[in-house]
Amino acid sequence: MSGQYGIQLDRALDSLLVGTRHRSDLGDLDLLAKSLSEHGLLQPPTITPEGFVLIGVRRVAAARRLGWRTINVWVRSGLSDRLGQLLSEHADHALHKPLTTLEAAALYRELKAVLEEEAALRQAATRFGAQPEISGISGGGDSPPPSEAREYGKAREQAARMVTGRDSHQMLERVNRIEDLAADSTVSAAVLGQAEAELVRIRDGAGVLASHQRMNAALSLDELDRIAADPTQPESVRESAGREAARARQADLKAAEMERLAQAALERVKGSSGSKRRPTPRTALTADDEMPKLRSSRAFWATWSELDGWWRHYDVEQMVRELSGEQLDLFVSIAEGTIRFATELQEARAAA
């Protein structure tokens, strides 16, 4: 293998180190140890040049259980110094300065790329006749046991947990997308300027959710501008796009409301009579491509019956002092979504 994976070699198991960012519960290693004993190591763990295990913690643990002295590894080169520091973090050697949001997003991007490459290697190995260690018997070599598969199964979730200690991938994906727009030479000056301004806000400690919403609004307005300037569109459509964009820009709204207003304006123009449908040049930012799974009415009631009168138990000034901007933004977004759902519920009930 070439590229950033560097070289493949045998390494003494005693020289390999595991930082605390990896999960501590490795699950049942018996099946994996049996697979290693019967079939050998089919996919070497990936380590940093310093010997910290990046991918393959369970394989290393199973090999140690079998009494192996050495193990074949891929030495991953090209990792940033900051990522190396994060991976080498031990309980008695915590990082002195917490990661900023932009630092966490950069490390998340780097880690996710490595984990996605590992997943691709597993898939390729499976397609070409992999043995049990890579396929089902051990959950994909270094995949978590079945009870944890949903929690750790995806590269982005695992990367987020390794960087922040929690599944913060939605927030980190939003930051990465804004960074991508700020570095994209093909976007309009308006989108570029908005992306750069949002990164400054995030760097200064503002919440990511509001930046995400403002960025979505900017993308919708940018597409309205494109339609208004497109000579192939009917004149009525161009004029409508120009009016909608101007009206939205004049509105003095919060980020979430502005996002909805701009998106609604774009949808009206696209749906107008005679409009020529064109691909969206810059799609709205999304942090998760999956559709949410619908829950039962029983789960709905179990959730909301526990929240009756919850606001009487919290002090507003204390929340402002102690919660981060990101946490407050998330709460406001949840509250706004709750109000919208409640309105729709009342309307549906009245119509029933």
Coordinates of C-alpha atoms in Angstrom, one line a residue:
M1 CA 0.0 0.0 0.0
S2 CA 1.2 3.5 -0.8
G3 CA 0.3 7.0 0.1
Q4 CA -0.2 8.2 3.6
Y5 CA -0.2 4.7 5.1
G6 CA 3.6 4.7 4.7
I7 CA 5.1 1.3 5.5
Q8 CA 3.9 -2.1 6.7
L9 CA 6.1 -3.8 9.3
D10 CA 6.2 -6.0 12.4
R11 CA 6.0 -4.1 15.7
A12 CA 6.5 -5.3 19.2
L13 CA 3.1 -5.4 21.0
D14 CA 4.7 -4.0 24.1
S15 CA 5.6 -0.9 22.2
L16 CA 2.1 -0.1 21.1
L17 CA 0.1 2.5 23.1
V18 CA -3.6 3.2 23.4
G19 CA -4.9 6.7 24.4
T20 CA -7.9 7.2 26.6
R21 CA -9.9 8.6 23.6
H22 CA -10.5 5.0 22.5
R23 CA -13.4 3.2 24.1
S24 CA -12.4 1.4 27.2
D25 CA -15.0 -1.5 26.9
L26 CA -13.6 -3.7 24.1
G27 CA -16.4 -6.2 24.4
D28 CA -16.0 -9.9 24.0
L29 CA -12.6 -10.6 22.5
D30 CA -12.9 -14.4 22.5
L31 CA -14.2 -14.7 18.9
L32 CA -11.7 -12.3 17.6
A33 CA -8.8 -14.1 19.4
K34 CA -10.1 -17.4 17.9
S35 CA -10.2 -15.9 14.4
L36 CA -6.6 -14.6 14.8
S37 CA -5.4 -17.9 16.1
E38 CA -7.1 -19.9 13.2
H39 CA -6.7 -17.5 10.3
G40 CA -3.9 -15.1 11.3
L41 CA -4.1 -11.3 11.1
L42 CA -5.9 -10.4 7.9
Q43 CA -5.9 -6.7 8.4
P44 CA -3.1 -5.0 10.3
P45 CA -3.9 -2.3 12.8
T46 CA -3.0 1.3 11.9
I47 CA -0.6 3.2 14.2
T48 CA 1.1 6.6 14.3
P49 CA 4.9 6.7 13.8
E50 CA 5.1 7.1 17.6
G51 CA 3.3 3.8 18.2
F52 CA -0.2 5.0 19.2
V53 CA -2.9 2.7 17.9
L54 CA -5.2 4.7 15.7
I55 CA -7.4 1.9 14.3
G56 CA -7.3 -1.7 15.5
V57 CA -7.5 -1.5 19.3
R58 CA -9.4 -4.8 19.6
R59 CA -7.0 -6.6 17.3
V60 CA -4.1 -5.5 19.4
A61 CA -5.9 -6.6 22.6
A62 CA -6.8 -10.0 21.1
A63 CA -3.2 -10.5 20.0
R64 CA -1.9 -9.7 23.5
R65 CA -4.4 -12.2 24.9
L66 CA -3.0 -14.9 22.6
G67 CA 0.6 -14.1 23.9
W68 CA 1.9 -12.7 20.6
R69 CA 5.1 -10.8 20.9
T70 CA 4.8 -8.8 17.6
I71 CA 2.0 -7.8 15.3
N72 CA 2.0 -6.6 11.7
V73 CA 1.0 -2.9 11.5
W74 CA 0.5 -0.1 9.0
V75 CA 2.4 3.0 10.1
R76 CA 0.3 6.0 9.1
S77 CA 2.3 9.0 8.1
G78 CA 1.0 12.5 7.4
L79 CA -0.9 13.1 10.6
S80 CA -0.8 16.5 12.2
D81 CA 1.1 17.1 15.4
R82 CA -2.1 18.2 17.1
L83 CA -3.9 15.0 16.2
G84 CA -0.9 13.0 17.4
Q85 CA -1.1 14.8 20.7
L86 CA -4.8 14.1 21.0
L87 CA -4.4 10.4 20.2
S88 CA -1.6 10.1 22.8
E89 CA -3.6 11.6 25.5
H90 CA -3.6 9.6 28.7
A91 CA -5.5 9.9 31.9
D92 CA -2.5 11.4 33.7
H93 CA -1.6 13.6 30.7
A94 CA -4.7 15.6 29.7
L95 CA -4.4 18.4 27.3
H96 CA -3.9 21.6 29.3
K97 CA -5.9 23.8 26.9
P98 CA -9.4 22.6 25.7
L99 CA -9.8 22.4 21.9
T100 CA -11.5 25.3 20.3
T101 CA -14.4 24.5 18.0
L102 CA -12.3 25.1 14.9
E103 CA -9.5 23.0 16.3
A104 CA -11.9 20.2 17.1
A105 CA -13.4 20.4 13.6
A106 CA -10.0 20.2 11.9
L107 CA -9.0 17.1 14.0
Y108 CA -12.5 15.6 13.3
R109 CA -12.0 16.0 9.6
E110 CA -8.6 14.4 9.7
L111 CA -9.7 11.5 11.8
K112 CA -12.9 10.9 9.8
A113 CA -10.8 10.6 6.6
V114 CA -8.6 8.0 8.2
L115 CA -11.5 6.0 9.6
E116 CA -13.3 6.1 6.2
E117 CA -10.2 4.8 4.5
E118 CA -10.2 1.9 7.0
A119 CA -13.9 1.2 6.3
A120 CA -13.2 1.2 2.6
L121 CA -10.3 -1.3 3.1
R122 CA -12.6 -3.6 5.1
Q123 CA -15.3 -3.4 2.4
A124 CA -12.7 -4.1 -0.3
A125 CA -11.3 -7.0 1.6
T126 CA -14.8 -8.5 2.1
R127 CA -15.6 -8.2 -1.6
F128 CA -12.4 -10.1 -2.4
G129 CA -12.9 -13.0 -0.1
A130 CA -12.0 -11.8 3.4
Q131 CA -11.9 -14.3 6.2
P132 CA -13.9 -14.1 9.4
E133 CA -11.7 -11.5 11.1
I134 CA -12.7 -8.9 8.6
S135 CA -16.2 -10.0 7.9
G136 CA -18.9 -11.0 10.4
I137 CA -17.2 -13.0 13.1
S138 CA -15.7 -10.1 14.9
G139 CA -17.8 -7.3 13.8
G140 CA -15.4 -6.2 11.1
G141 CA -12.1 -6.7 12.7
D142 CA -12.1 -3.6 14.9
S143 CA -15.8 -2.8 14.8
P144 CA -17.5 -2.7 18.2
P145 CA -19.6 -5.6 19.5
P146 CA -23.1 -5.8 18.2
S147 CA -24.6 -3.9 21.2
E148 CA -22.4 -0.9 20.3
A149 CA -22.6 -1.1 16.6
R150 CA -25.1 1.6 16.1
E151 CA -23.3 4.0 18.5
Y152 CA -19.8 3.5 17.0
G153 CA -20.6 2.1 13.5
K154 CA -20.0 5.2 11.4
A155 CA -16.7 6.9 10.9
R156 CA -18.0 10.4 11.6
E157 CA -19.5 9.3 15.0
Q158 CA -16.4 7.5 16.0
A159 CA -14.2 10.4 15.0
A160 CA -16.4 12.9 16.9
R161 CA -16.2 10.7 20.0
M162 CA -12.4 10.4 19.7
V163 CA -12.0 14.2 19.4
T164 CA -14.7 15.5 21.8
G165 CA -15.6 12.5 23.9
R166 CA -19.2 12.6 22.7
D167 CA -21.2 12.2 19.4
S168 CA -20.8 15.8 18.3
H169 CA -20.5 14.9 14.6
Q170 CA -23.5 17.1 13.5
M171 CA -21.9 20.2 14.9
L172 CA -18.5 19.4 13.5
E173 CA -19.9 18.5 10.1
R174 CA -21.5 22.0 10.0
V175 CA -18.2 23.6 10.8
N176 CA -16.4 21.6 8.1
R177 CA -19.0 22.5 5.5
I178 CA -18.7 26.2 6.3
E179 CA -14.9 25.8 6.0
D180 CA -15.3 24.1 2.7
L181 CA -17.4 27.0 1.3
A182 CA -14.9 29.5 2.6
A183 CA -12.2 27.7 0.7
D184 CA -14.2 27.2 -2.5
S185 CA -13.0 29.5 -5.3
T186 CA -16.2 28.8 -7.3
V187 CA -18.7 30.2 -4.9
S188 CA -20.0 33.8 -5.3
A189 CA -18.4 36.7 -3.4
A190 CA -21.5 36.8 -1.2
V191 CA -21.4 33.2 -0.1
L192 CA -17.6 33.4 0.4
G193 CA -18.0 36.5 2.5
Q194 CA -20.7 34.9 4.6
A195 CA -18.7 31.8 5.2
E196 CA -15.6 33.8 6.2
A197 CA -17.7 35.9 8.6
E198 CA -19.3 32.8 10.2
L199 CA -15.9 31.2 10.8
V200 CA -14.8 34.4 12.6
R201 CA -17.9 34.2 14.8
I202 CA -17.2 30.5 15.6
R203 CA -13.5 31.3 16.3
D204 CA -14.7 34.0 18.7
G205 CA -16.9 31.6 20.6
A206 CA -20.3 32.0 19.0
G207 CA -22.6 28.9 18.6
V208 CA -22.3 26.8 15.4
L209 CA -26.0 26.3 14.9
A210 CA -26.8 30.0 14.2
S211 CA -23.9 30.1 11.8
H212 CA -25.2 27.0 10.0
Q213 CA -28.6 28.6 9.7
R214 CA -27.3 32.0 8.4
M215 CA -25.1 30.1 5.9
N216 CA -28.1 28.2 4.6
A217 CA -30.0 31.5 4.2
A218 CA -27.0 32.9 2.3
L219 CA -27.0 29.9 -0.1
S220 CA -30.8 30.2 -0.7
L221 CA -30.4 33.9 -1.4
D222 CA -27.4 33.2 -3.7
E223 CA -29.5 30.9 -5.8
L224 CA -32.2 33.5 -6.0
D225 CA -29.6 35.9 -7.3
R226 CA -28.5 33.4 -9.9
I227 CA -32.1 32.8 -11.1
A228 CA -32.7 36.6 -11.3
A229 CA -29.6 37.0 -13.5
D230 CA -30.2 34.0 -15.7
P231 CA -31.2 35.1 -19.2
T232 CA -32.6 31.6 -19.9
Q233 CA -35.3 32.1 -17.3
P234 CA -38.7 33.8 -18.2
E235 CA -38.7 37.4 -17.3
S236 CA -41.5 36.9 -14.7
V237 CA -39.4 34.3 -12.9
R238 CA -36.3 36.6 -12.9
E239 CA -38.3 39.5 -11.5
S240 CA -39.9 37.3 -8.9
A241 CA -36.5 36.0 -7.8
G242 CA -35.1 39.5 -7.5
R243 CA -38.1 40.7 -5.5
E244 CA -37.9 37.6 -3.1
A245 CA -34.2 38.1 -2.6
A246 CA -34.6 41.8 -1.8
R247 CA -37.5 41.2 0.5
A248 CA -35.6 38.5 2.4
R249 CA -32.5 40.7 2.8
Q250 CA -34.5 43.5 4.2
A251 CA -35.9 41.3 6.9
D252 CA -34.5 41.7 10.4
L253 CA -34.9 38.1 11.7
K254 CA -33.1 35.6 13.9
A255 CA -30.9 33.1 12.1
A256 CA -33.4 30.2 12.2
E257 CA -36.2 32.5 10.9
M258 CA -34.0 33.9 8.2
E259 CA -33.1 30.4 7.1
R260 CA -36.8 29.4 6.8
L261 CA -37.7 32.7 5.1
A262 CA -35.0 32.4 2.4
Q263 CA -35.7 28.8 1.7
A264 CA -39.4 29.5 1.4
A265 CA -38.7 32.3 -1.0
L266 CA -36.5 30.1 -3.1
E267 CA -39.2 27.3 -3.2
R268 CA -41.8 29.8 -4.3
V269 CA -39.7 31.0 -7.2
K270 CA -38.8 27.5 -8.2
G271 CA -42.4 26.5 -8.1
S272 CA -43.7 29.4 -10.1
S273 CA -45.3 28.8 -13.4
G274 CA -43.0 28.6 -16.3
S275 CA -39.8 28.2 -14.2
K276 CA -37.2 26.1 -15.7
R277 CA -36.0 23.7 -13.1
R278 CA -32.2 23.8 -12.7
P279 CA -29.9 22.0 -10.3
T280 CA -29.2 23.9 -7.1
P281 CA -25.6 25.3 -7.5
R282 CA -25.0 25.2 -3.7
T283 CA -27.2 22.9 -1.7
A284 CA -28.2 23.8 1.8
L285 CA -25.9 22.6 4.5
T286 CA -26.8 19.4 6.2
A287 CA -25.2 17.7 9.1
D288 CA -26.8 14.3 8.7
D289 CA -27.9 12.7 5.5
E290 CA -30.2 10.2 7.2
M291 CA -33.9 10.7 7.6
P292 CA -35.0 10.6 11.3
K293 CA -36.8 7.5 12.3
L294 CA -40.4 8.1 13.4
R295 CA -41.3 7.1 16.9
S296 CA -44.6 5.9 18.4
S297 CA -47.2 7.9 20.2
R298 CA -46.3 6.1 23.3
A299 CA -42.7 7.3 23.0
F300 CA -44.0 10.8 22.4
W301 CA -46.1 10.8 25.5
A302 CA -43.4 9.3 27.6
T303 CA -41.1 12.1 26.6
W304 CA -43.5 15.0 27.1
S305 CA -45.2 13.8 30.3
E306 CA -41.9 14.0 32.0
L307 CA -41.5 17.7 31.0
D308 CA -44.6 19.1 32.5
G309 CA -43.7 22.3 34.2
W310 CA -40.0 21.9 33.6
W311 CA -39.4 25.6 33.3
R312 CA -40.2 26.2 37.0
H313 CA -37.1 24.3 38.0
Y314 CA -34.4 26.4 36.2
D315 CA -33.1 29.9 36.6
V316 CA -32.7 31.9 33.4
E317 CA -29.7 33.9 34.6
Q318 CA -27.9 30.8 35.8
M319 CA -28.5 29.1 32.4
V320 CA -27.1 32.2 30.6
R321 CA -24.0 32.1 32.9
E322 CA -23.3 28.4 32.8
L323 CA -24.4 27.2 29.3
S324 CA -22.3 27.7 26.2
G325 CA -23.5 29.6 23.2
E326 CA -23.8 26.4 21.3
Q327 CA -25.9 24.8 24.0
L328 CA -28.2 27.9 24.2
D329 CA -28.6 27.9 20.4
L330 CA -29.5 24.2 20.4
F331 CA -32.1 24.8 23.1
V332 CA -33.7 27.7 21.2
S333 CA -33.7 25.6 18.0
I334 CA -35.4 22.7 19.8
A335 CA -38.0 25.1 21.3
E336 CA -38.7 26.7 17.9
G337 CA -39.2 23.2 16.4
T338 CA -41.5 22.3 19.3
I339 CA -43.6 25.3 18.7
R340 CA -43.9 24.5 15.0
F341 CA -44.9 20.9 15.8
A342 CA -47.4 22.0 18.4
T343 CA -49.0 24.4 15.9
E344 CA -49.3 21.7 13.2
L345 CA -50.7 19.3 15.9
Q346 CA -53.4 21.8 16.9
E347 CA -54.3 22.4 13.2
A348 CA -54.5 18.7 12.5
R349 CA -56.7 18.1 15.6
A350 CA -59.0 20.9 14.6
A351 CA -59.4 19.5 11.1
A352 CA -60.0 15.9 12.3

